[in-house]
XYZ file of C-alpha atoms in Angstrom:
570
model
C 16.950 -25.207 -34.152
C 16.326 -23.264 -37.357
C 16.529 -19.800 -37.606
C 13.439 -18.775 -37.249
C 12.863 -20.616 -34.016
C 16.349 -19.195 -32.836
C 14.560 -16.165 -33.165
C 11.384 -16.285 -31.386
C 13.043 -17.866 -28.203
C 15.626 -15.900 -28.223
C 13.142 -12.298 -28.657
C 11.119 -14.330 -25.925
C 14.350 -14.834 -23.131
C 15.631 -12.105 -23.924
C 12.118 -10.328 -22.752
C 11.769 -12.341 -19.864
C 15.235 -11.794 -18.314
C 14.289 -7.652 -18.779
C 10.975 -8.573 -17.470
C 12.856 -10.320 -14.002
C 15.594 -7.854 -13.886
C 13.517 -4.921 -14.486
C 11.148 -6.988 -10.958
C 14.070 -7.640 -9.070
C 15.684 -4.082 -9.106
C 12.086 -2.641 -7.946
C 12.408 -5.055 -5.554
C 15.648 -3.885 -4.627
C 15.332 -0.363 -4.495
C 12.166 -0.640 -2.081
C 14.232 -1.823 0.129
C 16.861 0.565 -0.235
C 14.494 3.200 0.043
C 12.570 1.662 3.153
C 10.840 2.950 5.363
C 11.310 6.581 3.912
C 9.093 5.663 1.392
C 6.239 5.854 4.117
C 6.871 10.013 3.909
C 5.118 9.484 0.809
C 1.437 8.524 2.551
C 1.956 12.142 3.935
C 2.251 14.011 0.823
C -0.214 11.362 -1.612
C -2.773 13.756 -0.874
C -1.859 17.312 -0.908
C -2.657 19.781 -3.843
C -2.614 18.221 -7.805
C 1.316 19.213 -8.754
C 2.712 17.593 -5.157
C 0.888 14.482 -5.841
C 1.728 14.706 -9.383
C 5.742 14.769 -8.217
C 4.483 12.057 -5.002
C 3.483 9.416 -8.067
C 6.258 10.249 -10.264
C 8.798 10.039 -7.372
C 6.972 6.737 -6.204
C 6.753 5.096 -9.741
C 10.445 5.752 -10.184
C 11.240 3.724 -7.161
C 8.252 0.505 -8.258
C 9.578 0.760 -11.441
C 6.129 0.629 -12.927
C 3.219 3.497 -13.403
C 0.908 0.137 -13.000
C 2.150 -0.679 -9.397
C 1.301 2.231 -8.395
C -1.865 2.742 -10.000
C -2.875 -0.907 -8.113
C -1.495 1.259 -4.771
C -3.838 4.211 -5.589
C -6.784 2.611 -6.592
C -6.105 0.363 -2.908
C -6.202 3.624 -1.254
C -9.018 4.931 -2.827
C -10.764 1.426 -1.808
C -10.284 2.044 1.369
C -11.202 5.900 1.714
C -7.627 6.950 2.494
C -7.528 8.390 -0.791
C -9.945 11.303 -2.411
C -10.471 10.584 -6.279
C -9.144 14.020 -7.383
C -5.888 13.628 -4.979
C -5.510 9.354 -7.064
C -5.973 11.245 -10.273
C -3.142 13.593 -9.763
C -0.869 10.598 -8.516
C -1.837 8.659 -11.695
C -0.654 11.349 -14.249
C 2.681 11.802 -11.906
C 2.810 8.034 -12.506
C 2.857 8.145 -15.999
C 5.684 10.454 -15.795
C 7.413 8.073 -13.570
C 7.217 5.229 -15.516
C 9.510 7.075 -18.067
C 12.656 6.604 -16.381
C 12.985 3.173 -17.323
C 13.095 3.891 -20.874
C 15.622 6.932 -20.136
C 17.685 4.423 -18.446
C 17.680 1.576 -21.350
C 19.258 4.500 -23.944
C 22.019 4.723 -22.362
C 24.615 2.730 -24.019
C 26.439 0.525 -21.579
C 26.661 -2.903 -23.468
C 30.274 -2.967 -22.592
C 29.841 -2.527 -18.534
C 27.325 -5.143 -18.607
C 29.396 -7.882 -16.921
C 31.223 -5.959 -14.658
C 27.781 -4.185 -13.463
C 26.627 -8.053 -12.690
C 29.845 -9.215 -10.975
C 29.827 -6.047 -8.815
C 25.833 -6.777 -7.985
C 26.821 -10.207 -7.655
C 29.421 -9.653 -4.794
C 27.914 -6.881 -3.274
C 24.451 -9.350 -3.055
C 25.727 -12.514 -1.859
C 29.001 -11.606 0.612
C 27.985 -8.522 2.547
C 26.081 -9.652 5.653
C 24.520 -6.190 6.286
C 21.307 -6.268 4.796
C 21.327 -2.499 3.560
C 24.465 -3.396 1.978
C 22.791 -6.585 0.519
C 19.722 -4.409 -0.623
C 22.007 -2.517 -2.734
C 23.839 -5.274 -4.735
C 20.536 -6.865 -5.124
C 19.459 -3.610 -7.388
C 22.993 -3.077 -8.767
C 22.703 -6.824 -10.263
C 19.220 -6.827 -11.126
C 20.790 -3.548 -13.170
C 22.762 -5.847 -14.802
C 20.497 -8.208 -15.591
C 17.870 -5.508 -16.927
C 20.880 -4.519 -19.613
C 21.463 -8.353 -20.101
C 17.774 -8.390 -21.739
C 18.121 -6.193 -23.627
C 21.377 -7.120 -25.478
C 20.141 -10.511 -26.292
C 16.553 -9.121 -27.456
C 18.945 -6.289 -29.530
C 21.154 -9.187 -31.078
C 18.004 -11.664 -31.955
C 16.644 -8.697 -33.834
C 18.989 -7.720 -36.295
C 18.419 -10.629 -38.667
C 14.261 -9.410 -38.689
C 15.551 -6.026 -39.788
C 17.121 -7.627 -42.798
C 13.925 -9.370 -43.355
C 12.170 -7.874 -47.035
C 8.548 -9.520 -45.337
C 9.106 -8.270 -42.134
C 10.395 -4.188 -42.684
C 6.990 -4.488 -45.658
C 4.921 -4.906 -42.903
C 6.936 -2.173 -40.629
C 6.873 0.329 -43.429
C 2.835 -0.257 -43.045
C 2.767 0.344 -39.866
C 4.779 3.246 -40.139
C 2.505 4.580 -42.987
C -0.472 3.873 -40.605
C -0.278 5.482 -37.779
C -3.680 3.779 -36.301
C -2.159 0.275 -36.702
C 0.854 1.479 -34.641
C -0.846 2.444 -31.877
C -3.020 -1.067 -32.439
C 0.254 -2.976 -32.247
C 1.536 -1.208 -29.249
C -1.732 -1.648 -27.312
C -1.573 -5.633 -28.423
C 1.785 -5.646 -26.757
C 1.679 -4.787 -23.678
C -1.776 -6.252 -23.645
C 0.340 -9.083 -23.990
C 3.546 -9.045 -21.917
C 1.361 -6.411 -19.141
C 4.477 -4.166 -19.086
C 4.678 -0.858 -21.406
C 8.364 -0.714 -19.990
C 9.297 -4.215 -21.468
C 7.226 -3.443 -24.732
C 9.220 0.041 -25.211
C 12.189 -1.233 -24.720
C 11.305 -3.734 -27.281
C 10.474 -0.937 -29.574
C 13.996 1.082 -28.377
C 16.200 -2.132 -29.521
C 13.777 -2.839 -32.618
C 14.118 0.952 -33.654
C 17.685 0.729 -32.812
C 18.802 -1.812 -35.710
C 19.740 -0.431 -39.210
C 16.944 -1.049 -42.496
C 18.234 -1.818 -46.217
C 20.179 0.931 -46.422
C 22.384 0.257 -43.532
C 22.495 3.809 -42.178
C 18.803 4.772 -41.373
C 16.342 3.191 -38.588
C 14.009 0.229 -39.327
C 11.239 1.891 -38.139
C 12.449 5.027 -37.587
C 10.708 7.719 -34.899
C 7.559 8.685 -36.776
C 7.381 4.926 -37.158
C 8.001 4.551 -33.358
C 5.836 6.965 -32.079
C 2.573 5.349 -32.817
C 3.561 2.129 -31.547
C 4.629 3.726 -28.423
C 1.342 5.865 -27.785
C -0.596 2.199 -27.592
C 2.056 1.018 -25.206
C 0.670 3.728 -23.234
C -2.854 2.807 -23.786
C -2.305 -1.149 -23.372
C -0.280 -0.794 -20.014
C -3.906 1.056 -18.286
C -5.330 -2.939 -18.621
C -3.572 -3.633 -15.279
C -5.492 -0.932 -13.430
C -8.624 -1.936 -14.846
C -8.084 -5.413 -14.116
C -7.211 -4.171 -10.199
C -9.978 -2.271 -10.063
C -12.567 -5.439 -10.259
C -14.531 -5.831 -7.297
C -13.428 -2.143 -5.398
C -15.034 0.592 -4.715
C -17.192 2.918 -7.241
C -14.068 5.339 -7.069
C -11.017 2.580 -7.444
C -13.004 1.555 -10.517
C -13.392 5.192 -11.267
C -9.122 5.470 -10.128
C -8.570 3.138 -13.106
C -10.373 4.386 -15.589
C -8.833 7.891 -15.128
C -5.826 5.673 -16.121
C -7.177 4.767 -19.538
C -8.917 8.423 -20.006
C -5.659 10.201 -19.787
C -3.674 7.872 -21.861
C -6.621 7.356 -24.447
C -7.475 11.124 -24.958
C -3.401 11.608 -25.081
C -2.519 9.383 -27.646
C -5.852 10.907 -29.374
C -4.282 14.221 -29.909
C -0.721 13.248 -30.569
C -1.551 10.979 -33.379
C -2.647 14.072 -35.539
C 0.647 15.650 -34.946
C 3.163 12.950 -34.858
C 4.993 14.759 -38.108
C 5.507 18.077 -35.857
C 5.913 16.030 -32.525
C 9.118 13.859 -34.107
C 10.690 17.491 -35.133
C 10.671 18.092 -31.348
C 11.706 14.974 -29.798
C 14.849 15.306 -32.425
C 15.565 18.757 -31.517
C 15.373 18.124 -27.972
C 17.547 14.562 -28.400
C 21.120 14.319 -28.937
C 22.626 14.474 -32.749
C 23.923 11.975 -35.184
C 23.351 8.492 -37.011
C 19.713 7.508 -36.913
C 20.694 4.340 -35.503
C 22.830 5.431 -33.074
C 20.237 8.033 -31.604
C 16.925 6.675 -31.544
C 16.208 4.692 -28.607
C 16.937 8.157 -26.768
C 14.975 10.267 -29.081
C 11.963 7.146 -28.240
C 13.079 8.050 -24.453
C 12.391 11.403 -24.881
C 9.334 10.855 -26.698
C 8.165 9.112 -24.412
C 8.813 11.735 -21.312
C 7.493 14.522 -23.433
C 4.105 12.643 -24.145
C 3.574 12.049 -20.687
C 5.010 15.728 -19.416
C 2.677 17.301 -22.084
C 0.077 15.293 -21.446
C 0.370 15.956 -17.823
C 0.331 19.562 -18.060
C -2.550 19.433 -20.420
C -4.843 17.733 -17.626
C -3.908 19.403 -14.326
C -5.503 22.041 -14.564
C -8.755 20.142 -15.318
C -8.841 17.295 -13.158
C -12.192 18.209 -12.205
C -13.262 18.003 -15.444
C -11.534 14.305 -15.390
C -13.454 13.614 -12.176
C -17.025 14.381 -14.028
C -15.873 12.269 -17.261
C -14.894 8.780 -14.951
C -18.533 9.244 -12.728
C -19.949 9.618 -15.937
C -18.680 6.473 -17.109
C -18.462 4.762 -13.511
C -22.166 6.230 -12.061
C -23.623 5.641 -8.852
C -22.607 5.058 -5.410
C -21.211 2.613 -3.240
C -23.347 0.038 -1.749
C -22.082 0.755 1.693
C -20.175 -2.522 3.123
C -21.275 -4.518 6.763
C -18.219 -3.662 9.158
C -17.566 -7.057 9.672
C -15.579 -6.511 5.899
C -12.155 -5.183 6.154
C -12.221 -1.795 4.656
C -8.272 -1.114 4.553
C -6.781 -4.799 3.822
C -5.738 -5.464 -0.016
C -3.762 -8.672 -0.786
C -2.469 -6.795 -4.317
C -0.413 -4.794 -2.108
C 1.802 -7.682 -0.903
C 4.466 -6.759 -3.329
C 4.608 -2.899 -2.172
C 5.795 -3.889 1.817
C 5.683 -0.130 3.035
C 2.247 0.535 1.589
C 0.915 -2.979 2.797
C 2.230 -2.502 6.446
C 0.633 1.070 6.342
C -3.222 -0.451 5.145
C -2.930 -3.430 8.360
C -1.657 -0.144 10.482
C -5.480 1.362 9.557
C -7.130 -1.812 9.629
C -6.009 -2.379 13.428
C -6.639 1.228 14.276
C -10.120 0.780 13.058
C -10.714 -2.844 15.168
C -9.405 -0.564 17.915
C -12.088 2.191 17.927
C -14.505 -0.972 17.564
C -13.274 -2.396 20.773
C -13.074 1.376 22.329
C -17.054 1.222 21.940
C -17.509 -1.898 23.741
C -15.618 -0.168 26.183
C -18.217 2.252 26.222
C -21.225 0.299 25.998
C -19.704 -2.121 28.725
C -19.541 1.032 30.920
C -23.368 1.381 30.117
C -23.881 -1.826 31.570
C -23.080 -0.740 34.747
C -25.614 1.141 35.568
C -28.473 0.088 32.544
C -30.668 -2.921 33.454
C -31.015 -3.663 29.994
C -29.788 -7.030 27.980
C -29.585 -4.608 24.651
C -25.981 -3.611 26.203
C -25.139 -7.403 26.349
C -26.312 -7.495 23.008
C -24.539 -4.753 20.746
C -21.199 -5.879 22.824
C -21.637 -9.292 21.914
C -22.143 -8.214 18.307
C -19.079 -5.950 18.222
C -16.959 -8.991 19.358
C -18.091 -11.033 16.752
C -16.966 -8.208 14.684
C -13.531 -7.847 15.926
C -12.198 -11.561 16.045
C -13.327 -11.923 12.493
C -11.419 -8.564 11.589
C -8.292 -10.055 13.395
C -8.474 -13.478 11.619
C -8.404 -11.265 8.593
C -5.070 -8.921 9.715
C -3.349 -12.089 10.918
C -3.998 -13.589 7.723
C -3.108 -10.401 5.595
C 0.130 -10.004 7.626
C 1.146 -14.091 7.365
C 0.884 -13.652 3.711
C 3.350 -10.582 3.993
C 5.462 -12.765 5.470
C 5.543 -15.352 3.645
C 5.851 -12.920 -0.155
C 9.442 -12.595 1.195
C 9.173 -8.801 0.163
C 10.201 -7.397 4.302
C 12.920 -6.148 5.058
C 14.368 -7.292 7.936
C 12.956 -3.696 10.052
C 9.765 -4.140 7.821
C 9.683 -7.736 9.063
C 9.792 -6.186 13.075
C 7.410 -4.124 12.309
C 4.839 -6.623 10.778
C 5.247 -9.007 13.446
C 4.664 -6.065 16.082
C 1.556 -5.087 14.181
C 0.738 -8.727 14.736
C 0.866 -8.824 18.169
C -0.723 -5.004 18.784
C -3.490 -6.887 16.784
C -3.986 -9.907 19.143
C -3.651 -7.639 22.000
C -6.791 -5.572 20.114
C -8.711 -8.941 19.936
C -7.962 -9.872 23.584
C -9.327 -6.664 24.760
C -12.396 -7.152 23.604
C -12.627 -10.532 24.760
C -12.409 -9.166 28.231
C -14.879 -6.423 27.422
C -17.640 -9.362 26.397
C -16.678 -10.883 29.932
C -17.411 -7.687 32.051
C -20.946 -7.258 29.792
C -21.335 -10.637 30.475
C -21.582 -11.119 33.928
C -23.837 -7.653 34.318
C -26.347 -9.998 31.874
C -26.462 -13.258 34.401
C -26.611 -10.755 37.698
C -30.091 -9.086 35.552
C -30.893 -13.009 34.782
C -30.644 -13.507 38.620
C -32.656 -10.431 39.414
C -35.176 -11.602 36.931
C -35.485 -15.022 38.832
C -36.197 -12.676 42.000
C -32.740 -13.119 43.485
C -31.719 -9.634 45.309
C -28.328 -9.408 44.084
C -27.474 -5.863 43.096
C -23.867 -4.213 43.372
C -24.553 -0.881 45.150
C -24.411 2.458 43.632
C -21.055 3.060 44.875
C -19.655 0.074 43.090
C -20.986 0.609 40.029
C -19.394 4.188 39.888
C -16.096 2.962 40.747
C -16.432 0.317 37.805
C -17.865 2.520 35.509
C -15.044 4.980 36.498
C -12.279 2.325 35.850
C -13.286 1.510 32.597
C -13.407 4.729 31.611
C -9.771 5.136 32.006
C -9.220 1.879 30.313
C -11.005 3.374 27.391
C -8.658 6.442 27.705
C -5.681 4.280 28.004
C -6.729 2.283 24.643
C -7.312 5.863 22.670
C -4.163 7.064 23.730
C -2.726 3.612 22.495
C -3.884 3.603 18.937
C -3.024 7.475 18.865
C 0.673 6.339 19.172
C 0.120 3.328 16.856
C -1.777 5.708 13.938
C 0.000 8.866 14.128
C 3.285 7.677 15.411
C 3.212 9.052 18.807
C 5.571 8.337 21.036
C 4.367 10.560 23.838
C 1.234 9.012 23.822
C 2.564 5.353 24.024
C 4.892 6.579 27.183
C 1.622 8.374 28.703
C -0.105 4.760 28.407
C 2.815 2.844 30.255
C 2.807 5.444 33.090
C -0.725 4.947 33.487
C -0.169 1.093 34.414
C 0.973 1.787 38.371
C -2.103 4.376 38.274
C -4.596 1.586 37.109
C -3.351 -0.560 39.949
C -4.045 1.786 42.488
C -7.542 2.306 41.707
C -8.000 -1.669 41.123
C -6.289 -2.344 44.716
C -8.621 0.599 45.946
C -11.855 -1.149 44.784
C -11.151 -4.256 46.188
C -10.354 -2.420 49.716
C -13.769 -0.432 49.292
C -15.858 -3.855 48.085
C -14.795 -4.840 51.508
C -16.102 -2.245 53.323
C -19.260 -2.032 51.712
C -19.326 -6.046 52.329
C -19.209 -5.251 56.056
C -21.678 -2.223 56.101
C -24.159 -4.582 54.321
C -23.834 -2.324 51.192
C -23.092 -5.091 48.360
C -24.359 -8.682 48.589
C -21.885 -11.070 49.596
C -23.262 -13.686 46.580
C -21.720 -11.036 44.051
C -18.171 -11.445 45.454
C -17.388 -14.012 42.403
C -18.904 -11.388 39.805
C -17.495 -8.923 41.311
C -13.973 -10.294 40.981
C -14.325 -11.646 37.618
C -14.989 -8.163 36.175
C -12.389 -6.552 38.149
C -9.669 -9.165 36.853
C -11.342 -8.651 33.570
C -10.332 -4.629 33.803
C -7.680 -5.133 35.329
C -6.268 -7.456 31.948
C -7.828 -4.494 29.734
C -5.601 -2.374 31.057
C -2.530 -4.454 30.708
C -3.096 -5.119 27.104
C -3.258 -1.214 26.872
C -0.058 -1.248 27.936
C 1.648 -4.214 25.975
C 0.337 -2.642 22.654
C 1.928 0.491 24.222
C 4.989 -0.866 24.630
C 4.690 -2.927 21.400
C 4.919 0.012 19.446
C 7.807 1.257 21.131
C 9.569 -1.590 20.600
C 9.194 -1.286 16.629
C 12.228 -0.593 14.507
C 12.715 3.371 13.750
C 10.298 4.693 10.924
C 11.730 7.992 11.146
C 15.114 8.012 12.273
C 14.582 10.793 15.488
C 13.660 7.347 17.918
C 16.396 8.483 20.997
C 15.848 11.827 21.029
C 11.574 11.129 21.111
C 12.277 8.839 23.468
C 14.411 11.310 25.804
C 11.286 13.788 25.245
C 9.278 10.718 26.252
C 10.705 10.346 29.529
């Protein structure tokens, strides 16, 4: 292999191990962080500067201001998110994303090994999965470092290259083509991490004279202002086929980083004065890729502070660009599901978590319009309930499916992967109430068929009541089960379960008082068999209350506090 090629392949593998490393440490500190990275839902969308520090703090843990960009603009999708609240996320993102470059200048080429051996052990003989989390991100550590060394040693014959520091020194002379290349680049490998830390090992190699930079940071700069601009092309390329305001989300993205790199380029003499009084001293060489660092978290700091205070202004710019309003989608759609979420566990489980609770209040008004039947001699009941069921078992196809695939990403942790499959079964017991609600609205439409065909069979006033009156406190029982499955309420599940030996008393009372009126001549004797069916049919409803009750208590802890809730519970 000549030279050359040596080269390219080795720039290339040495990009792609960063790439993985830089993948598997996200990976890995999701999962350290776990579940506590849910407390971030409850601050996303508080004033501008917490949600500024909620996407920094959330991009620092992804590894990537484009992951969570994707997460916002899923949000916004599904109307969890306001488009001022995503705005101030994104510009905390873009803060985020600057760790990774802070952590490539350090210079730890001689703990590179022992950092992967450590991860290594740590990853593969510790049985405790926290533990195992840990070496997982420890190694990938390694591994990150690993990329870079080999892209850092492929590179110093280009710096000795008379064609290739001619065409730097062009570059460097032209700002515009800088910021060209830089957008190219990520463009290219879709990562403004990978392509800066590219640009930190690139500017890191001596020129001619053997003492200064390559490139050096007015050089840099440009190149690393379309980094910023190139890495937006994953949040547009989300954003296809959301919501007015996801596509909106995404171009907020490109705004701030466009308009940004706009103003710096006509100061990038006076900014590189600043980023090298802020940076640590000596050889050019030796302190450039953290001078690059720093530039990089004082373009995005700056740039921050420049636009918080106007994100309304940003809101009129992106409707201006994105206009017009959301063609308003059938129900029968999921609103909350987003298969680009797969990756991001906690954020996934959190959109099927909305998308159940919203089948539930579906199901809650069959509940309602069931108890209408009772007393309505109208087929339109029989109707909407029928079309609300056809609703709801396409919804749950869709969770099942959304949760399988969660499953099978290999992304859970092992409480992640308790939780998903109890989310699975909270959804089928969602589905099967509604199945029983279609059964009780059902047999109300044959007994007004019969009555139609002149057949005198009519439950009694008394019956009805007591139906209508049971269902009720099914639908109570099913509210008070999604309250504990939405907002985490323990008190609520508890209230459902004690409800069960309730719900039997007043089914073993209606039987006892069907009787009587059977006897008194009250209730026709042909509507024994309808009579039964929908009282077995409640009776089921309420049980599935109950198992999605206890369901939820059975998850793994999301917040740590699960004995002493459960002895206020009790």
């Amino acid at each position: 292999m000549n030279e050359t090629m040596r080269t390219v392949f080795g720039l290339l593998g040495g990009l792609a191990v960063f790439i993985y490393g830089m993948n598997m440490m996200s990976e890995g500190l999701q999962k350290v962080a776990g579940e506590k990275m849910k407390y971030v839902l409850g601050i996303l969308t508080k004033n501008p500067i917490v949600g500024v520090l909620a996407g920094a703090l959330t991009t620092a843990v992804l590894q990537s201001s484009s992951a969570t960009t994707v997460m916002v603009i899923g949000f916004v999708s599904a109307g969890l998110m306001k488009l001022p609240q995503a705005i101030s996320v994104i510009l905390g993102a873009n803060i985020g994303t600057t760790m990774t470059a802070q952590i490539i200048a350090f210079k730890i080429t001689d703990y590179i090994w022992p950092i992967i051996f450590i991860g290594f052990v740590i990853f593969f003989f510790c049985k405790k999965e926290k533990a195992k989390n840990i070496g997982q991100t420890i190694f990938a550590f390694g591994i990150l470092f690993l990329g870079i060394t080999t892209m850092g040693d492929v590179m110093k014959p280009l710096a000795a290259s008379p064609v290739f520091t001619d065409m730097i020194a062009k570059v460097s002379h032209i700002p515009v083509l800088g910021v060209l290349l830089g957008t190219v680049m990520t463009l290219v490998v879709q990562s403004s991490s990978a392509t800066i830390a590219v640009l930190q090992n690139f500017a890191s190699q001596a020129g001619p004279d053997g003492i200064s930079s390559v490139i050096g940071l007015t050089g840099a700069i440009p190149i690393l202002l379309g980094d910023n601009i190139g890495t937006t092309i994953t949040a547009l390329l989300a954003s296809v086929g959301q919501s007015k305001n996801a596509k909106r989300t995404a171009v907020a993205h490109s705004v701030f980083n466009i308009t940004g790199s706009f103003l710096f380029i006509w100061i990038i003499p006076w900014f590189a004065k600043f980023v090298e009084f802020i940076s640590p001293k000596g050889n050019e060489i030796d302190v450039i890729s953290r001078q690059i660092a720093n530039a990089h978290t004082a373009f995005n700091v700056a740039n921050t502070l420049l636009w918080i205070p106007f994100i309304w202004l940003m809101v009129k710019i992106v409707t201006k660009i994105v206009p017009g309003e959301d063609v308003v989608d059938t129900e029968g759609q999921p609103q909350f599901l987003d298969d680009k979420m797969a990756g991001q566990p906690v954020f996934a489980l959190h959109l099927a978590n909305e998308e159940i609770v919203r089948c539930a209040h579906m199901v809650q008004e069959m509940i309602s319009e069931a108890r209408k039947a009772m007393d309505q001699k109208t087929a339109a009941v029989w109707k909407n309930v029928c079309e609300r069921r056809g609703v709801v078992e396409h919804l749950y196809g869709q969770i099942e499916k959304f949760i399988s695939n969660l499953f099978a990403s290999g992304t859970l942790t092992e409480v992640q992967s308790m939780r998903a499959a109890s989310l699975m079964y909270i959804a089928c017991d969602v589905d099967r109430i509604s199945q029983r609600c279609q059964e009780v609205a059902k047999v109300r439409k044959e007994r007004l068929e019969d009555n139609r065909e002149g057949k005198e069979y009519a439950f009694s006033k008394e019956a009805e009541k007591e139906m209508e009156s049971m269902l009720e406190k099914i639908e109570g029982m099913l509210l008070s089960a999604m309250d504990a499955v939405q907002n985490d309420n323990r008190a609520a599940a508890f209230k459902v379960i004690q409800q069960r030996d309730e719900l039997q008393i007043q089914e073993n009372k209606l039987r006892k008082n069907h009787v009587q009126r059977l006897k008194k001549g009250k209730c026709s004797p042909e509507l024994t068999g309808a009579f039964t069916t929908i009282l077995y049919s409640m009776e089921r409803m309420g049980s599935l209350c109950v198992n999605i009750a206890e369901a939820y208590i059975g998850q793994p802890s999301l917040e740590g506090e699960r004995q002493e809730q459960d002895a206020v519970g009790q």
